[in-house]
PDB file of C-alpha atoms and ligand atoms in Angstrom:
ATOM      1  CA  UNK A 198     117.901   6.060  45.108  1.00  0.00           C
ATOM      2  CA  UNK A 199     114.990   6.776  47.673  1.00  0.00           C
ATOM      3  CA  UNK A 200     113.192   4.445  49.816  1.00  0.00           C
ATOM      4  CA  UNK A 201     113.046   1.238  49.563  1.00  0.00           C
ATOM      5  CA  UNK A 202     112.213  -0.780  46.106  1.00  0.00           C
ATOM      6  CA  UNK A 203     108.579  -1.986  47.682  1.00  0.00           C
ATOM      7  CA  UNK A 204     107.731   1.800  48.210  1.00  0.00           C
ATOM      8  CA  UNK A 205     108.742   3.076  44.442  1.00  0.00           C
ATOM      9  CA  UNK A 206     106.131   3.735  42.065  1.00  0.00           C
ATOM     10  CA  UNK A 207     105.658   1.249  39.918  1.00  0.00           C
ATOM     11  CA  UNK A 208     107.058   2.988  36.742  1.00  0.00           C
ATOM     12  CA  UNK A 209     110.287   3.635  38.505  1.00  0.00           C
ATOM     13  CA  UNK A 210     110.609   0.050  39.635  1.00  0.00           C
ATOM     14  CA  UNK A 211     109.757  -1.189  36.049  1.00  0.00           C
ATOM     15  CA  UNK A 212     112.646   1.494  34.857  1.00  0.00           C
ATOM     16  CA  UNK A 213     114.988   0.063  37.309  1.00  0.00           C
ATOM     17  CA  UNK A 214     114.361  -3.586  36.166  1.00  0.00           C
ATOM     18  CA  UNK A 215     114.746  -2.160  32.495  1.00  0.00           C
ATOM     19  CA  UNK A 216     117.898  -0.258  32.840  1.00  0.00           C
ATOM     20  CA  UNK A 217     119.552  -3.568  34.903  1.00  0.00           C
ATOM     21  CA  UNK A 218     118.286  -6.145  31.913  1.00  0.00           C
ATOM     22  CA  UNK A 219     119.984  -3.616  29.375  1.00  0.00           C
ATOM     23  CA  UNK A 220     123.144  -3.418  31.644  1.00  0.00           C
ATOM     24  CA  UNK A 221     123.283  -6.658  31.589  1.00  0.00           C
ATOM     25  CA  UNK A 222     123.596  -6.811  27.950  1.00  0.00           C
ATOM     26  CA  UNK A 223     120.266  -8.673  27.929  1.00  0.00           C
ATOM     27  CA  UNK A 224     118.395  -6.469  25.742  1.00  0.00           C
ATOM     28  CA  UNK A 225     118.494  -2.864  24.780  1.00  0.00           C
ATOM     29  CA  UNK A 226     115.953  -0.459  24.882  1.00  0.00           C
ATOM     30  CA  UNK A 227     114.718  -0.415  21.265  1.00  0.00           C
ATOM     31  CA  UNK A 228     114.242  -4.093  21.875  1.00  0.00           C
ATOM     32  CA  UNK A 229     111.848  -3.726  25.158  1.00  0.00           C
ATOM     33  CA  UNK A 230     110.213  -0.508  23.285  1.00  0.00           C
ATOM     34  CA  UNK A 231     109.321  -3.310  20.344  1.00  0.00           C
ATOM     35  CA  UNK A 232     108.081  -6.146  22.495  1.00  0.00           C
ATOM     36  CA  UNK A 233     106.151  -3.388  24.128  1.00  0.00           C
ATOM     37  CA  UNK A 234     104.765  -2.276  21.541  1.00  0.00           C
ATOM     38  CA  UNK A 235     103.873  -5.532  19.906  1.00  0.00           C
ATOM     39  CA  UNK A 236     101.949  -6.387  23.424  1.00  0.00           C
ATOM     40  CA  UNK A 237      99.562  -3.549  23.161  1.00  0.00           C
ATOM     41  CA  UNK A 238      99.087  -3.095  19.417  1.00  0.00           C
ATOM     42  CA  UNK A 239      95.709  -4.747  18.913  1.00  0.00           C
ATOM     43  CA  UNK A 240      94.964  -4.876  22.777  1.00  0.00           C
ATOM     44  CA  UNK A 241      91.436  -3.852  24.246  1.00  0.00           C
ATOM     45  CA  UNK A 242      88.721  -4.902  25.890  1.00  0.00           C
ATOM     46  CA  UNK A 243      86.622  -5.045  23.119  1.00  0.00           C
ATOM     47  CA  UNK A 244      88.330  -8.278  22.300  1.00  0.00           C
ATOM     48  CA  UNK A 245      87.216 -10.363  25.373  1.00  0.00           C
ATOM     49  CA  UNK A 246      83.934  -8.101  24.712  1.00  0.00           C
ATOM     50  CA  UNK A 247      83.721 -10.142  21.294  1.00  0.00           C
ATOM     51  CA  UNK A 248      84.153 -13.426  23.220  1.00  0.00           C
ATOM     52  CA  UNK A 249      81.331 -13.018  25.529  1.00  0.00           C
ATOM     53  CA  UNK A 250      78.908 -11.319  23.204  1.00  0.00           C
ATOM     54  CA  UNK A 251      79.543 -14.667  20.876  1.00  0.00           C
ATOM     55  CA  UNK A 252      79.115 -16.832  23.799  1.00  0.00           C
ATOM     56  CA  UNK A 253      75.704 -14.795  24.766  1.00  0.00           C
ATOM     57  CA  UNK A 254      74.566 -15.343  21.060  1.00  0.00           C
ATOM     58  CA  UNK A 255      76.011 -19.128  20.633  1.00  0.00           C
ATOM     59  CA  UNK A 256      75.211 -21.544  23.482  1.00  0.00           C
ATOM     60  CA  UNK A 257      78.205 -23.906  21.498  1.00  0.00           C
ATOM     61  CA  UNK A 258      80.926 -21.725  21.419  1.00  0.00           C
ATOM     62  CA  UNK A 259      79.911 -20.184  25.003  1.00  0.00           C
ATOM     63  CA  UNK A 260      80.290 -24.474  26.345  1.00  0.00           C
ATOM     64  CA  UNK A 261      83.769 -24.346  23.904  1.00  0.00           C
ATOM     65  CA  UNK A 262      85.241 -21.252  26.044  1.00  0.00           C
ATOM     66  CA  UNK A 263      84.223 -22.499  29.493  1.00  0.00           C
ATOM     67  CA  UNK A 264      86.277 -26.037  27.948  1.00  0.00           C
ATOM     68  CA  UNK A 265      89.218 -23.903  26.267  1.00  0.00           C
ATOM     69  CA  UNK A 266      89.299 -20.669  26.547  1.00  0.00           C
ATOM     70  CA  UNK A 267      92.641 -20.645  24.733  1.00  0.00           C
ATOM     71  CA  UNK A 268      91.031 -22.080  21.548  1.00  0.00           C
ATOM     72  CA  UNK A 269      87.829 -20.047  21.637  1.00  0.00           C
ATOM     73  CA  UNK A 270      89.925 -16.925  21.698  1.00  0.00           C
ATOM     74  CA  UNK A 271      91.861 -18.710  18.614  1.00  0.00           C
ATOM     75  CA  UNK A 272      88.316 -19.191  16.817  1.00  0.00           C
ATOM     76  CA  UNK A 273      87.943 -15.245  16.736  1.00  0.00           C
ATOM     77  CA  UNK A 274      91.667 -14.563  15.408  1.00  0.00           C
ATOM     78  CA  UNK A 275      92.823 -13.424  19.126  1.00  0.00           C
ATOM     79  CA  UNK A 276      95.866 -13.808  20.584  1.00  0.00           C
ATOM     80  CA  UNK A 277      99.063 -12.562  21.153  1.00  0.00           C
ATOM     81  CA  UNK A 278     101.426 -11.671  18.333  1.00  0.00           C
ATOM     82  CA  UNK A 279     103.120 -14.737  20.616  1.00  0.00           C
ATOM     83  CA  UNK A 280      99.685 -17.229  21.025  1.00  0.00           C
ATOM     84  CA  UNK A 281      98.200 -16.414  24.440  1.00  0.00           C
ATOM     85  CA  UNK A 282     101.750 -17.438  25.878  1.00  0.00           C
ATOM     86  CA  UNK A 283      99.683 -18.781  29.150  1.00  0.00           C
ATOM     87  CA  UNK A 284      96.103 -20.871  29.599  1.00  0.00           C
ATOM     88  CA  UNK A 285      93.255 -18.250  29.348  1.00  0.00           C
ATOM     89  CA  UNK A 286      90.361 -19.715  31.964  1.00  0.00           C
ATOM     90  CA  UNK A 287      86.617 -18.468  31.375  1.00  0.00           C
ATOM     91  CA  UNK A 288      84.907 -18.151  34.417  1.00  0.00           C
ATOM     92  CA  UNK A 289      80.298 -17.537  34.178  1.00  0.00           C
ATOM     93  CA  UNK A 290      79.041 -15.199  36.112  1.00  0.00           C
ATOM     94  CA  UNK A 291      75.378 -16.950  37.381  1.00  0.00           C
ATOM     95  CA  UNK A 292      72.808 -16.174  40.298  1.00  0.00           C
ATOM     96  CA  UNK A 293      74.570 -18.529  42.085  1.00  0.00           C
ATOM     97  CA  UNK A 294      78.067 -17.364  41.738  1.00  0.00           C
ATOM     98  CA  UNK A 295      79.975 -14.112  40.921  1.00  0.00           C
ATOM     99  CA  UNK A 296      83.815 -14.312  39.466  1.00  0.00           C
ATOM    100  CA  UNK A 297      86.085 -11.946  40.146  1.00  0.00           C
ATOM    101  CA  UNK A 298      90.142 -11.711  39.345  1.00  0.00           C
ATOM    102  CA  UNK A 299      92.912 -10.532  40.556  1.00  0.00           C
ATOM    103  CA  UNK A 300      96.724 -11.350  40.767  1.00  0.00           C
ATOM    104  CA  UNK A 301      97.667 -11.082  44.445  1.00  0.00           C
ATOM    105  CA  UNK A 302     101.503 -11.891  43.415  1.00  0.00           C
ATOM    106  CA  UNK A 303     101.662  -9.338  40.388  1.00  0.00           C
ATOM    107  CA  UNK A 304      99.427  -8.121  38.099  1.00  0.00           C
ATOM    108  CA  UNK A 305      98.744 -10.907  35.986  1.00  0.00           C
ATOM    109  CA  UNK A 306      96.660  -9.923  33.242  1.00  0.00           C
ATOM    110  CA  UNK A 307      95.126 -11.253  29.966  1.00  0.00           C
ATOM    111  CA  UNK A 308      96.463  -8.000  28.013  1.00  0.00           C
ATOM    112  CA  UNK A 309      95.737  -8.691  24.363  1.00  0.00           C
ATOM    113  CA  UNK A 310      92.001  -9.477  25.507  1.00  0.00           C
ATOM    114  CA  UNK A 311      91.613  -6.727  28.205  1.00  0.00           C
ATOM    115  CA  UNK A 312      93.447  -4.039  27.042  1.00  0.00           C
ATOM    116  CA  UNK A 313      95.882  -2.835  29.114  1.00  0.00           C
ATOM    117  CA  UNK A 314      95.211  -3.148  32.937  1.00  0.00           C
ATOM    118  CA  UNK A 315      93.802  -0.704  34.991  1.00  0.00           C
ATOM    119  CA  UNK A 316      95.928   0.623  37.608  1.00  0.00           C
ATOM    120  CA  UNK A 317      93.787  -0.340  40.622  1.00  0.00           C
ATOM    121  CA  UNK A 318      94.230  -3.767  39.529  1.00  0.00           C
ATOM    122  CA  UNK A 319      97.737  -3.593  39.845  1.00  0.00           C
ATOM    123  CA  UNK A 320      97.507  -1.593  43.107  1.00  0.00           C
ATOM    124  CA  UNK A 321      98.695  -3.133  46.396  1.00  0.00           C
ATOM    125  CA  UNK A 322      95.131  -2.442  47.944  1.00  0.00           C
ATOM    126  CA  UNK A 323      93.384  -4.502  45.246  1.00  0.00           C
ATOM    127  CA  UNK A 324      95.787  -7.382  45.162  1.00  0.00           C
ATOM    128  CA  UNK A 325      95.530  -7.425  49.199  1.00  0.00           C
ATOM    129  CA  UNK A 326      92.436  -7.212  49.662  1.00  0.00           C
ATOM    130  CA  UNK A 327      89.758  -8.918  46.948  1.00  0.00           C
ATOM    131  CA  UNK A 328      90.773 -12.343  48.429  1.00  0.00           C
ATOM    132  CA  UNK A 329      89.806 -11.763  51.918  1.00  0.00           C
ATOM    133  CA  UNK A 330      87.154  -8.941  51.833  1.00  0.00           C
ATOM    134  CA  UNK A 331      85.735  -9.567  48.250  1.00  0.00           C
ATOM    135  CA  UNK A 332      82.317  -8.439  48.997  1.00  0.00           C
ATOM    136  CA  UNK A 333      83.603  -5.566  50.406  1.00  0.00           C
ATOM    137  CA  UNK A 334      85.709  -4.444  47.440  1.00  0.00           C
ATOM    138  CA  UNK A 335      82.702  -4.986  45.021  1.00  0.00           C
ATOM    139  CA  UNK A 336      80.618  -2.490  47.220  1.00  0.00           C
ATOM    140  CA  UNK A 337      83.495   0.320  46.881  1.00  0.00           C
ATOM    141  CA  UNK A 338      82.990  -0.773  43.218  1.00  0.00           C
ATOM    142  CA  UNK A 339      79.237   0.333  43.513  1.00  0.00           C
ATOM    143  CA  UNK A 340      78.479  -3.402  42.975  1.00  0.00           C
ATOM    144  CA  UNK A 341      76.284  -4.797  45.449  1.00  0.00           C
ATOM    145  CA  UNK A 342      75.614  -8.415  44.841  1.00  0.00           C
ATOM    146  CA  UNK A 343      72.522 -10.269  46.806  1.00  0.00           C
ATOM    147  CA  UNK A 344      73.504 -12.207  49.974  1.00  0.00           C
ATOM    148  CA  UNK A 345      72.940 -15.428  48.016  1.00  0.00           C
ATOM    149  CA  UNK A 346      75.136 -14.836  45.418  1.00  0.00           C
ATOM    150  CA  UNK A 347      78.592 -16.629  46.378  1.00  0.00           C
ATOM    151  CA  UNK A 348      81.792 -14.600  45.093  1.00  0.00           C
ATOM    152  CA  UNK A 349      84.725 -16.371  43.848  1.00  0.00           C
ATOM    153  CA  UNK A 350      87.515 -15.309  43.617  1.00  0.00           C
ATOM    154  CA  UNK A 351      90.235 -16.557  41.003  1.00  0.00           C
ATOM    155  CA  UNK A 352      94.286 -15.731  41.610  1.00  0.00           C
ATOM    156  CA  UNK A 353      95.944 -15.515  38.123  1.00  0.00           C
ATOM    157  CA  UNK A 354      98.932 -15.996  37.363  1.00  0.00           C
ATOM    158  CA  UNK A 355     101.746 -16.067  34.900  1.00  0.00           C
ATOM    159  CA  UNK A 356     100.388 -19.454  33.055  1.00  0.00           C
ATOM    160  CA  UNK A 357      97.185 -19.058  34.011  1.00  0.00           C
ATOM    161  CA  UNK A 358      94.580 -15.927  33.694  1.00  0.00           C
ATOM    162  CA  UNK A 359      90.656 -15.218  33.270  1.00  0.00           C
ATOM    163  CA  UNK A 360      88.175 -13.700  31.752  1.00  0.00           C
ATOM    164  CA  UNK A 361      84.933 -13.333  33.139  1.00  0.00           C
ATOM    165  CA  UNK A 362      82.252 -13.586  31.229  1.00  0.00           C
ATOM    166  CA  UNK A 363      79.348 -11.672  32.712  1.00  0.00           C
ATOM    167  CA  UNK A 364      75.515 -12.906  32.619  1.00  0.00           C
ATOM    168  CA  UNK A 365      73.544 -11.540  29.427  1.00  0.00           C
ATOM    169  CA  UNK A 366      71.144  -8.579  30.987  1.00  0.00           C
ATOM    170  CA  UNK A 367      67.741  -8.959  30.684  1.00  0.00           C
ATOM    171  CA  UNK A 368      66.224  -7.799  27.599  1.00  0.00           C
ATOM    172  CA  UNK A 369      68.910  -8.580  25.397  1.00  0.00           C
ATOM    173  CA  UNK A 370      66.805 -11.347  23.409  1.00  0.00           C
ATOM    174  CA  UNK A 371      66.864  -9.354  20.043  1.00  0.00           C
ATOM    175  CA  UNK A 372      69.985  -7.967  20.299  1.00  0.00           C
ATOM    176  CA  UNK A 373      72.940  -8.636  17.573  1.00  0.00           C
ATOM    177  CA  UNK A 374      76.126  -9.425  18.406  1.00  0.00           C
ATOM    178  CA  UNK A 375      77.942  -6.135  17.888  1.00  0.00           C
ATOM    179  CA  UNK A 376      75.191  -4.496  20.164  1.00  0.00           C
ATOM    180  CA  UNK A 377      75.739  -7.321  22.883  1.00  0.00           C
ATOM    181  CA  UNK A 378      79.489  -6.278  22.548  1.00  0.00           C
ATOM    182  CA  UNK A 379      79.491  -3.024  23.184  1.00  0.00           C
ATOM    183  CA  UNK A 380      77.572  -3.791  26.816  1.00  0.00           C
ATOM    184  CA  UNK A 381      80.258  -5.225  28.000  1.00  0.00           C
ATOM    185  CA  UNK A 382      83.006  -3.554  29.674  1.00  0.00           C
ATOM    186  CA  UNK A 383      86.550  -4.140  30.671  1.00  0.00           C
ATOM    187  CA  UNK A 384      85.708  -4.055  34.322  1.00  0.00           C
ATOM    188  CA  UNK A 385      82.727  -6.551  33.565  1.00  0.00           C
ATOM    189  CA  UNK A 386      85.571  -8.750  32.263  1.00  0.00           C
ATOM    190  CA  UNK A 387      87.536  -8.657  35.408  1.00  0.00           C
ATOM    191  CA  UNK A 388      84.296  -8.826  37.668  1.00  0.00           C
ATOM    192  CA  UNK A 389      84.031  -5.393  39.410  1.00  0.00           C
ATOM    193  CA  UNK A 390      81.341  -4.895  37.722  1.00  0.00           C
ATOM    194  CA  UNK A 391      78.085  -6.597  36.522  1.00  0.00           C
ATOM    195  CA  UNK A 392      78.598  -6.271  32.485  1.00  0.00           C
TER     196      UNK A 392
HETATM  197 FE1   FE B 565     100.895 -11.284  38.278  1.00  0.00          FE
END
């Protein structure tokens, strides 16, 4: 083994963890392949895409997601294989205030919604820095928000994760719901970026 556990790459540290749990007797590797595979079977962004282009179109179900985000996903037949397994948060994006996630323990993610996470948000500079400097990391992001906007910033976690749901662009007024959909990206649903 080289280096010390902090400096591995990810992968290897996950393959470490795995080949201790099935030493262990825990589980074997079919078994993590499975629950693996049930995790991401299903998962994109286009699903938390659904939930904010329904929210955009329905001024109800966008006041029932900022209540219970957990439900609202439930309304659109999301969720985990599992349920959600944690409390899903929406956080709206306004003039007044810009949301953006991160998981400065981990890499604490809303999978099934999201799709799988990208790896800067799982990178050690992300998690570091979005908390202190969040302004900052938007502009390496190419997003410059105006002075007035206020940024917060929301720390998931294992029981608790977001989705941002991103202010409706201008012009929009006419548009269906699939259309409104397919403006919204995965980063828009994390908050490094507008939509
Ligand atoms: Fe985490």
């Amino acid at each position: 083994m080289t280096g010390t556990h902090s400096e591995l790459p990810v992968a290897a540290r996950v393959r470490q963890l795995e080949e201790r749990v099935i030493a262990a007797g825990l589980a074997t590797d079919a078994e993590l392949d499975d629950v693996l595979a049930r995790l991401y079977d299903g998962a994109s962004p286009v699903n938390g895409a659904r939930m904010v282009a329904r929210a955009w179109a329905d001024e109800s179900y966008f006041r029932r997601l900022l209540a219970d985000g957990n439900a609202a996903a439930g309304e659109l037949g999301l969720g985990d294989p599992y349920g959600l397994g944690y409390r899903l948060k929406a956080v709206a994006n306004t003039p007044q205030q810009h949301n953006l996630v991160v998981c400065t323990l981990c890499s604490c993610y809303p999978v099934s919604l999201l799709g799988p996470s990208p790896s800067w948000y799982k990178s050690l500079a992300y998690r570091s820095r979005a908390v202190r400097k969040p302004r900052a990391v938007l502009a390496e992001f190419g997003l410059e928000l105006p002075a007035g906007t206020e940024i917060a910033v929301w720390d998931a976690s294992a029981e608790t994760r977001y989705l941002v749901v991103p202010a409706r662009p201008a012009g929009t007024g006419e548009m269906p719901e699939d259309d409104l959909a397919a403006l919204v990206t995965q980063r828009g649903l994390i908050g490094t970026a507008v939509v």
